[in-house]
PDB file of C-alpha atoms in Angstrom:
ATOM      1  CA  UNK A   1     145.310 128.961  55.834  1.00 43.00           C
ATOM      2  CA  UNK A   2     145.190 126.902  59.043  1.00 43.00           C
ATOM      3  CA  UNK A   3     142.039 124.936  59.747  1.00 42.00           C
ATOM      4  CA  UNK A   4     140.720 125.048  63.281  1.00 38.00           C
ATOM      5  CA  UNK A   5     139.783 121.718  64.824  1.00 44.00           C
ATOM      6  CA  UNK A   6     136.081 121.073  65.392  1.00 41.00           C
ATOM      7  CA  UNK A   7     136.503 121.465  69.140  1.00 43.00           C
ATOM      8  CA  UNK A   8     138.526 124.690  68.999  1.00 40.00           C
ATOM      9  CA  UNK A   9     137.289 127.270  71.558  1.00 41.00           C
ATOM     10  CA  UNK A  10     136.935 129.920  68.835  1.00 36.00           C
ATOM     11  CA  UNK A  11     134.321 127.837  67.070  1.00 33.00           C
ATOM     12  CA  UNK A  12     130.723 127.594  68.338  1.00 37.00           C
ATOM     13  CA  UNK A  13     129.982 124.247  69.941  1.00 39.00           C
ATOM     14  CA  UNK A  14     127.390 121.905  68.440  1.00 38.00           C
ATOM     15  CA  UNK A  15     125.373 122.368  71.631  1.00 41.00           C
ATOM     16  CA  UNK A  16     125.260 126.150  71.142  1.00 40.00           C
ATOM     17  CA  UNK A  17     124.232 125.734  67.513  1.00 38.00           C
ATOM     18  CA  UNK A  18     121.519 123.266  68.546  1.00 45.00           C
ATOM     19  CA  UNK A  19     120.174 125.598  71.217  1.00 46.00           C
ATOM     20  CA  UNK A  20     120.020 128.513  68.788  1.00 45.00           C
ATOM     21  CA  UNK A  21     118.250 126.461  66.131  1.00 46.00           C
ATOM     22  CA  UNK A  22     115.678 125.259  68.651  1.00 62.00           C
ATOM     23  CA  UNK A  23     114.978 128.615  70.265  1.00 63.00           C
ATOM     24  CA  UNK A  24     112.005 129.114  67.931  1.00 69.00           C
ATOM     25  CA  UNK A  25     110.175 126.401  69.848  1.00 72.00           C
ATOM     26  CA  UNK A  26     109.995 128.877  72.742  1.00 74.00           C
ATOM     27  CA  UNK A  27     109.036 132.085  70.950  1.00 77.00           C
ATOM     28  CA  UNK A  28     106.653 131.089  68.177  1.00 80.00           C
ATOM     29  CA  UNK A  29     103.977 129.412  70.378  1.00 78.00           C
ATOM     30  CA  UNK A  30     104.400 132.187  72.967  1.00 77.00           C
ATOM     31  CA  UNK A  31     103.877 134.953  70.403  1.00 83.00           C
ATOM     32  CA  UNK A  32     100.821 133.208  68.946  1.00 84.00           C
ATOM     33  CA  UNK A  33      99.266 132.795  72.397  1.00 81.00           C
ATOM     34  CA  UNK A  34      99.943 136.426  73.278  1.00 79.00           C
ATOM     35  CA  UNK A  35      98.406 137.669  70.031  1.00 85.00           C
ATOM     36  CA  UNK A  36      95.286 135.560  70.547  1.00 86.00           C
ATOM     37  CA  UNK A  37      95.028 136.744  74.139  1.00 81.00           C
ATOM     38  CA  UNK A  38      95.403 140.380  73.105  1.00 80.00           C
ATOM     39  CA  UNK A  39      92.542 140.004  70.626  1.00 85.00           C
ATOM     40  CA  UNK A  40      90.352 138.486  73.326  1.00 88.00           C
ATOM     41  CA  UNK A  41      91.149 141.117  75.947  1.00 85.00           C
ATOM     42  CA  UNK A  42      91.306 144.250  73.804  1.00 83.00           C
ATOM     43  CA  UNK A  43      88.663 143.208  71.293  1.00 86.00           C
ATOM     44  CA  UNK A  44      86.176 142.142  74.001  1.00 89.00           C
ATOM     45  CA  UNK A  45      86.265 138.542  72.830  1.00 93.00           C
ATOM     46  CA  UNK A  46      86.425 137.436  76.465  1.00 95.00           C
ATOM     47  CA  UNK A  47      83.200 139.209  77.351  1.00 95.00           C
ATOM     48  CA  UNK A  48      81.447 138.040  74.194  1.00 96.00           C
ATOM     49  CA  UNK A  49      82.166 134.368  74.932  1.00 96.00           C
ATOM     50  CA  UNK A  50      81.296 134.743  78.634  1.00 97.00           C
ATOM     51  CA  UNK A  51      78.047 136.475  77.619  1.00 97.00           C
ATOM     52  CA  UNK A  52      77.058 133.441  75.556  1.00 97.00           C
ATOM     53  CA  UNK A  53      77.845 131.005  78.368  1.00 98.00           C
ATOM     54  CA  UNK A  54      76.018 133.162  80.915  1.00 98.00           C
ATOM     55  CA  UNK A  55      72.950 133.544  78.691  1.00 97.00           C
ATOM     56  CA  UNK A  56      72.948 129.826  77.853  1.00 97.00           C
ATOM     57  CA  UNK A  57      72.729 129.049  81.587  1.00 97.00           C
ATOM     58  CA  UNK A  58      69.681 131.274  82.001  1.00 97.00           C
ATOM     59  CA  UNK A  59      71.356 134.519  83.042  1.00 97.00           C
ATOM     60  CA  UNK A  60      73.247 132.901  85.900  1.00 97.00           C
ATOM     61  CA  UNK A  61      76.231 130.646  86.504  1.00 98.00           C
ATOM     62  CA  UNK A  62      74.065 127.576  86.959  1.00 97.00           C
ATOM     63  CA  UNK A  63      77.064 125.242  86.625  1.00 98.00           C
ATOM     64  CA  UNK A  64      79.120 127.011  89.299  1.00 97.00           C
ATOM     65  CA  UNK A  65      78.351 124.379  91.922  1.00 97.00           C
ATOM     66  CA  UNK A  66      77.406 121.495  89.642  1.00 98.00           C
ATOM     67  CA  UNK A  67      78.940 118.186  90.685  1.00 98.00           C
ATOM     68  CA  UNK A  68      80.764 117.523  87.427  1.00 97.00           C
ATOM     69  CA  UNK A  69      82.310 120.999  87.171  1.00 98.00           C
ATOM     70  CA  UNK A  70      83.099 121.753  90.819  1.00 97.00           C
ATOM     71  CA  UNK A  71      83.741 118.288  92.245  1.00 97.00           C
ATOM     72  CA  UNK A  72      84.777 116.027  89.371  1.00 98.00           C
ATOM     73  CA  UNK A  73      86.781 118.404  87.167  1.00 98.00           C
ATOM     74  CA  UNK A  74      87.868 121.078  89.635  1.00 98.00           C
ATOM     75  CA  UNK A  75      88.594 119.186  92.852  1.00 97.00           C
ATOM     76  CA  UNK A  76      89.127 115.828  91.171  1.00 98.00           C
ATOM     77  CA  UNK A  77      91.393 117.364  88.542  1.00 97.00           C
ATOM     78  CA  UNK A  78      93.445 119.078  91.214  1.00 96.00           C
ATOM     79  CA  UNK A  79      93.899 115.775  93.034  1.00 97.00           C
ATOM     80  CA  UNK A  80      94.858 114.094  89.763  1.00 97.00           C
ATOM     81  CA  UNK A  81      97.637 116.586  89.052  1.00 97.00           C
ATOM     82  CA  UNK A  82      98.952 116.314  92.614  1.00 97.00           C
ATOM     83  CA  UNK A  83      98.974 112.502  92.287  1.00 98.00           C
ATOM     84  CA  UNK A  84     100.842 112.745  88.979  1.00 97.00           C
ATOM     85  CA  UNK A  85     103.460 115.027  90.539  1.00 97.00           C
ATOM     86  CA  UNK A  86     103.849 112.622  93.475  1.00 98.00           C
ATOM     87  CA  UNK A  87     104.342 109.745  91.031  1.00 97.00           C
ATOM     88  CA  UNK A  88     107.086 111.679  89.238  1.00 97.00           C
ATOM     89  CA  UNK A  89     108.816 112.300  92.576  1.00 97.00           C
ATOM     90  CA  UNK A  90     108.648 108.602  93.503  1.00 97.00           C
ATOM     91  CA  UNK A  91     110.076 107.492  90.149  1.00 96.00           C
ATOM     92  CA  UNK A  92     112.777 110.169  90.456  1.00 96.00           C
ATOM     93  CA  UNK A  93     113.696 108.755  93.864  1.00 96.00           C
ATOM     94  CA  UNK A  94     113.901 105.263  92.398  1.00 94.00           C
ATOM     95  CA  UNK A  95     116.179 106.532  89.641  1.00 94.00           C
ATOM     96  CA  UNK A  96     118.609 107.597  92.373  1.00 93.00           C
ATOM     97  CA  UNK A  97     118.520 104.178  94.019  1.00 93.00           C
ATOM     98  CA  UNK A  98     118.307 101.787  91.048  1.00 91.00           C
ATOM     99  CA  UNK A  99     121.046 101.935  88.404  1.00 89.00           C
ATOM    100  CA  UNK A 100     118.691 100.570  85.736  1.00 90.00           C
ATOM    101  CA  UNK A 101     116.485 103.641  86.177  1.00 92.00           C
ATOM    102  CA  UNK A 102     119.353 106.141  86.384  1.00 92.00           C
ATOM    103  CA  UNK A 103     118.986 107.417  82.786  1.00 92.00           C
ATOM    104  CA  UNK A 104     115.520 108.648  83.770  1.00 94.00           C
ATOM    105  CA  UNK A 105     116.964 110.905  86.478  1.00 95.00           C
ATOM    106  CA  UNK A 106     117.683 114.065  84.511  1.00 95.00           C
ATOM    107  CA  UNK A 107     114.480 114.000  82.380  1.00 96.00           C
ATOM    108  CA  UNK A 108     112.383 113.333  85.504  1.00 97.00           C
ATOM    109  CA  UNK A 109     114.030 116.174  87.391  1.00 97.00           C
ATOM    110  CA  UNK A 110     113.325 118.414  84.413  1.00 98.00           C
ATOM    111  CA  UNK A 111     109.655 117.345  84.345  1.00 98.00           C
ATOM    112  CA  UNK A 112     109.191 117.963  88.058  1.00 98.00           C
ATOM    113  CA  UNK A 113     110.841 121.390  87.907  1.00 98.00           C
ATOM    114  CA  UNK A 114     108.926 122.449  84.798  1.00 98.00           C
ATOM    115  CA  UNK A 115     105.551 121.553  86.291  1.00 98.00           C
ATOM    116  CA  UNK A 116     106.424 123.116  89.644  1.00 98.00           C
ATOM    117  CA  UNK A 117     107.806 126.331  88.157  1.00 98.00           C
ATOM    118  CA  UNK A 118     104.856 126.759  85.789  1.00 97.00           C
ATOM    119  CA  UNK A 119     102.190 126.334  88.445  1.00 98.00           C
ATOM    120  CA  UNK A 120     104.194 128.388  90.939  1.00 97.00           C
ATOM    121  CA  UNK A 121     104.668 131.279  88.503  1.00 97.00           C
ATOM    122  CA  UNK A 122     100.971 131.274  87.624  1.00 97.00           C
ATOM    123  CA  UNK A 123     100.054 131.340  91.320  1.00 96.00           C
ATOM    124  CA  UNK A 124     102.470 134.219  91.908  1.00 96.00           C
ATOM    125  CA  UNK A 125     101.103 136.245  89.001  1.00 95.00           C
ATOM    126  CA  UNK A 126      97.560 135.772  90.297  1.00 94.00           C
ATOM    127  CA  UNK A 127      98.530 137.694  93.436  1.00 91.00           C
ATOM    128  CA  UNK A 128     100.033 140.551  91.389  1.00 93.00           C
ATOM    129  CA  UNK A 129      97.477 141.110  88.644  1.00 92.00           C
ATOM    130  CA  UNK A 130      94.406 141.608  90.898  1.00 89.00           C
ATOM    131  CA  UNK A 131      91.826 140.738  88.252  1.00 94.00           C
ATOM    132  CA  UNK A 132      88.313 139.564  89.101  1.00 96.00           C
ATOM    133  CA  UNK A 133      86.581 136.386  88.051  1.00 97.00           C
ATOM    134  CA  UNK A 134      83.567 136.804  85.749  1.00 98.00           C
ATOM    135  CA  UNK A 135      81.216 135.702  88.544  1.00 97.00           C
ATOM    136  CA  UNK A 136      82.368 138.721  90.616  1.00 97.00           C
ATOM    137  CA  UNK A 137      81.509 141.260  87.911  1.00 97.00           C
ATOM    138  CA  UNK A 138      78.353 143.375  87.739  1.00 97.00           C
ATOM    139  CA  UNK A 139      77.906 142.269  84.128  1.00 97.00           C
ATOM    140  CA  UNK A 140      77.308 138.723  85.383  1.00 97.00           C
ATOM    141  CA  UNK A 141      75.379 139.316  88.576  1.00 95.00           C
ATOM    142  CA  UNK A 142      78.345 140.219  90.776  1.00 96.00           C
ATOM    143  CA  UNK A 143      79.161 143.421  92.656  1.00 94.00           C
ATOM    144  CA  UNK A 144      82.380 144.664  91.041  1.00 95.00           C
ATOM    145  CA  UNK A 145      83.014 146.672  87.865  1.00 95.00           C
ATOM    146  CA  UNK A 146      85.396 145.276  85.293  1.00 94.00           C
ATOM    147  CA  UNK A 147      88.992 146.492  85.745  1.00 92.00           C
ATOM    148  CA  UNK A 148      91.380 145.682  82.895  1.00 88.00           C
ATOM    149  CA  UNK A 149      94.787 144.110  83.296  1.00 85.00           C
ATOM    150  CA  UNK A 150      96.693 147.388  82.973  1.00 82.00           C
ATOM    151  CA  UNK A 151      94.153 149.625  84.679  1.00 86.00           C
ATOM    152  CA  UNK A 152      94.622 150.944  88.215  1.00 88.00           C
ATOM    153  CA  UNK A 153      92.492 148.994  90.666  1.00 89.00           C
ATOM    154  CA  UNK A 154      90.722 151.085  93.362  1.00 89.00           C
ATOM    155  CA  UNK A 155      91.665 149.991  96.881  1.00 87.00           C
ATOM    156  CA  UNK A 156      87.989 149.835  97.842  1.00 89.00           C
ATOM    157  CA  UNK A 157      87.491 146.851  95.536  1.00 88.00           C
ATOM    158  CA  UNK A 158      89.788 144.713  97.648  1.00 86.00           C
ATOM    159  CA  UNK A 159      91.909 141.770  96.561  1.00 87.00           C
ATOM    160  CA  UNK A 160      91.276 139.648  93.462  1.00 91.00           C
ATOM    161  CA  UNK A 161      93.266 136.693  92.122  1.00 92.00           C
ATOM    162  CA  UNK A 162      91.679 135.263  88.973  1.00 94.00           C
ATOM    163  CA  UNK A 163      94.355 135.902  86.331  1.00 95.00           C
ATOM    164  CA  UNK A 164      96.026 133.799  84.970  1.00 95.00           C
ATOM    165  CA  UNK A 165      93.906 130.658  85.348  1.00 97.00           C
ATOM    166  CA  UNK A 166      95.335 128.444  88.061  1.00 97.00           C
ATOM    167  CA  UNK A 167      93.292 125.306  87.428  1.00 97.00           C
ATOM    168  CA  UNK A 168      93.809 125.313  83.656  1.00 98.00           C
ATOM    169  CA  UNK A 169      97.486 125.995  84.355  1.00 97.00           C
ATOM    170  CA  UNK A 170      97.737 122.861  86.489  1.00 97.00           C
ATOM    171  CA  UNK A 171      96.796 120.910  83.371  1.00 98.00           C
ATOM    172  CA  UNK A 172      98.785 122.924  80.846  1.00 97.00           C
ATOM    173  CA  UNK A 173     101.902 122.662  83.027  1.00 98.00           C
ATOM    174  CA  UNK A 174     102.188 119.072  81.786  1.00 98.00           C
ATOM    175  CA  UNK A 175     103.095 120.239  78.281  1.00 97.00           C
ATOM    176  CA  UNK A 176     106.560 119.557  79.697  1.00 98.00           C
ATOM    177  CA  UNK A 177     105.772 115.900  78.938  1.00 98.00           C
ATOM    178  CA  UNK A 178     106.484 116.713  75.288  1.00 96.00           C
ATOM    179  CA  UNK A 179     110.125 117.488  76.069  1.00 96.00           C
ATOM    180  CA  UNK A 180     110.374 114.673  78.614  1.00 97.00           C
ATOM    181  CA  UNK A 181     109.165 112.125  76.075  1.00 96.00           C
ATOM    182  CA  UNK A 182     111.389 113.611  73.387  1.00 94.00           C
ATOM    183  CA  UNK A 183     114.300 112.473  75.546  1.00 93.00           C
ATOM    184  CA  UNK A 184     113.126 109.068  76.728  1.00 94.00           C
ATOM    185  CA  UNK A 185     110.690 107.861  74.051  1.00 95.00           C
ATOM    186  CA  UNK A 186     110.501 110.287  71.090  1.00 94.00           C
ATOM    187  CA  UNK A 187     107.589 108.436  69.458  1.00 96.00           C
ATOM    188  CA  UNK A 188     105.404 109.299  72.467  1.00 97.00           C
ATOM    189  CA  UNK A 189     106.112 113.038  72.490  1.00 95.00           C
ATOM    190  CA  UNK A 190     103.130 114.144  70.361  1.00 96.00           C
ATOM    191  CA  UNK A 191     100.542 111.963  72.155  1.00 97.00           C
ATOM    192  CA  UNK A 192     101.932 113.272  75.460  1.00 97.00           C
ATOM    193  CA  UNK A 193     101.567 116.870  74.272  1.00 96.00           C
ATOM    194  CA  UNK A 194      97.995 116.275  73.107  1.00 97.00           C
ATOM    195  CA  UNK A 195      97.093 114.728  76.469  1.00 98.00           C
ATOM    196  CA  UNK A 196      98.485 117.746  78.332  1.00 98.00           C
ATOM    197  CA  UNK A 197      96.686 120.203  76.049  1.00 97.00           C
ATOM    198  CA  UNK A 198      93.431 118.264  76.380  1.00 98.00           C
ATOM    199  CA  UNK A 199      93.765 118.188  80.171  1.00 98.00           C
ATOM    200  CA  UNK A 200      94.327 121.940  80.360  1.00 98.00           C
ATOM    201  CA  UNK A 201      91.479 122.595  77.934  1.00 97.00           C
ATOM    202  CA  UNK A 202      89.011 120.454  79.921  1.00 98.00           C
ATOM    203  CA  UNK A 203      90.018 122.180  83.151  1.00 98.00           C
ATOM    204  CA  UNK A 204      89.761 125.593  81.503  1.00 98.00           C
ATOM    205  CA  UNK A 205      86.380 125.058  79.822  1.00 98.00           C
ATOM    206  CA  UNK A 206      84.883 123.740  83.072  1.00 98.00           C
ATOM    207  CA  UNK A 207      86.047 126.851  84.903  1.00 98.00           C
ATOM    208  CA  UNK A 208      84.668 129.114  82.189  1.00 98.00           C
ATOM    209  CA  UNK A 209      81.326 127.362  82.490  1.00 98.00           C
ATOM    210  CA  UNK A 210      81.398 128.033  86.230  1.00 98.00           C
ATOM    211  CA  UNK A 211      82.143 131.726  85.665  1.00 98.00           C
ATOM    212  CA  UNK A 212      85.594 131.464  87.223  1.00 97.00           C
ATOM    213  CA  UNK A 213      87.675 132.620  84.243  1.00 97.00           C
ATOM    214  CA  UNK A 214      87.701 134.235  80.834  1.00 97.00           C
ATOM    215  CA  UNK A 215      89.268 132.423  77.879  1.00 96.00           C
ATOM    216  CA  UNK A 216      92.293 134.756  77.851  1.00 94.00           C
ATOM    217  CA  UNK A 217      93.086 133.668  81.420  1.00 95.00           C
ATOM    218  CA  UNK A 218      93.539 130.117  80.116  1.00 96.00           C
ATOM    219  CA  UNK A 219      95.638 131.213  77.142  1.00 94.00           C
ATOM    220  CA  UNK A 220      98.026 133.064  79.423  1.00 93.00           C
ATOM    221  CA  UNK A 221      98.381 129.964  81.587  1.00 96.00           C
ATOM    222  CA  UNK A 222      99.174 127.907  78.491  1.00 95.00           C
ATOM    223  CA  UNK A 223     101.691 130.504  77.284  1.00 93.00           C
ATOM    224  CA  UNK A 224     103.431 130.594  80.673  1.00 94.00           C
ATOM    225  CA  UNK A 225     103.530 126.795  80.915  1.00 96.00           C
ATOM    226  CA  UNK A 226     104.938 126.397  77.407  1.00 95.00           C
ATOM    227  CA  UNK A 227     107.536 129.123  77.913  1.00 94.00           C
ATOM    228  CA  UNK A 228     108.762 127.592  81.169  1.00 96.00           C
ATOM    229  CA  UNK A 229     108.803 124.042  79.792  1.00 96.00           C
ATOM    230  CA  UNK A 230     110.529 124.886  76.510  1.00 94.00           C
ATOM    231  CA  UNK A 231     113.081 127.260  78.038  1.00 93.00           C
ATOM    232  CA  UNK A 232     113.954 124.822  80.811  1.00 95.00           C
ATOM    233  CA  UNK A 233     114.344 122.032  78.256  1.00 94.00           C
ATOM    234  CA  UNK A 234     116.969 124.087  76.393  1.00 91.00           C
ATOM    235  CA  UNK A 235     118.966 124.355  79.595  1.00 90.00           C
ATOM    236  CA  UNK A 236     118.453 120.942  81.221  1.00 93.00           C
ATOM    237  CA  UNK A 237     117.943 118.598  78.273  1.00 90.00           C
ATOM    238  CA  UNK A 238     119.264 120.052  75.023  1.00 77.00           C
ATOM    239  CA  UNK A 239     122.437 121.340  76.664  1.00 64.00           C
ATOM    240  CA  UNK A 240     123.244 118.027  78.348  1.00 59.00           C
ATOM    241  CA  UNK A 241     126.335 116.451  76.698  1.00 51.00           C
ATOM    242  CA  UNK A 242     124.738 113.041  76.346  1.00 45.00           C
ATOM    243  CA  UNK A 243     121.143 114.144  75.930  1.00 42.00           C
ATOM    244  CA  UNK A 244     120.797 112.969  72.334  1.00 41.00           C
ATOM    245  CA  UNK A 245     122.551 109.659  72.826  1.00 38.00           C
ATOM    246  CA  UNK A 246     120.907 108.737  76.113  1.00 44.00           C
ATOM    247  CA  UNK A 247     117.779 106.649  75.951  1.00 50.00           C
ATOM    248  CA  UNK A 248     116.055 104.971  78.852  1.00 52.00           C
ATOM    249  CA  UNK A 249     116.389 101.183  78.908  1.00 50.00           C
ATOM    250  CA  UNK A 250     113.209  99.414  77.827  1.00 45.00           C
ATOM    251  CA  UNK A 251     113.082  97.444  81.079  1.00 47.00           C
ATOM    252  CA  UNK A 252     112.720 100.647  83.114  1.00 53.00           C
ATOM    253  CA  UNK A 253     109.783 101.926  81.092  1.00 54.00           C
ATOM    254  CA  UNK A 254     108.122  98.521  81.090  1.00 54.00           C
ATOM    255  CA  UNK A 255     108.350  98.396  84.879  1.00 56.00           C
ATOM    256  CA  UNK A 256     107.036 101.962  85.134  1.00 53.00           C
ATOM    257  CA  UNK A 257     104.035 101.011  82.995  1.00 52.00           C
TER     258      UNK A 257
END
């Protein structure tokens, strides 16, 4: 019986096998986030948690305009994420001009696209879902009744854009750092992931304290960010012929630091 060579077109490539074996990294976290979100939305977990925060603040959103929630974490956090994206763009530009930095090019392009696509998709969904923020609801001193995600929204209620959570998403979008670091410095991938998760969590909790979002809004932003980052990594990083063998020269990372 003839033996087909390892590179024969009838045999699956090692890249295809690798992509299939890693596909669970996309679906398992996504499914877990969706299940948790469903419990919060259908089981009224969102309202229960918001009730506690609202009651703790004296039956009002006392932290809505507090300096540390509105200025430091909200506006300051937004500026921080914009600055980080600008830094990635500048280093990407240098990788095109300096041969020593060239191995960083593809991972940096991936990181920039993942962050941009995640935040862009979240912003787009906010315009489609038409869900109110807690501070707009009658239950919390607002004027509008609660309308669920899949319920028909009366035209008289006007426009709403509070789901998913945009600010938490701007932090969670950086979960793409996990896949970026897996390519350039694998030992940094878990610390990078924890930093991104912590950033999104801080942004999200601050917004919940202000009455801007329910917890499920944040979970959806995390799920979207992870799905975009992991799926894009399968296409841009794992499928690259030299992705496993390529490592960024130490001198480039030392200069970047």
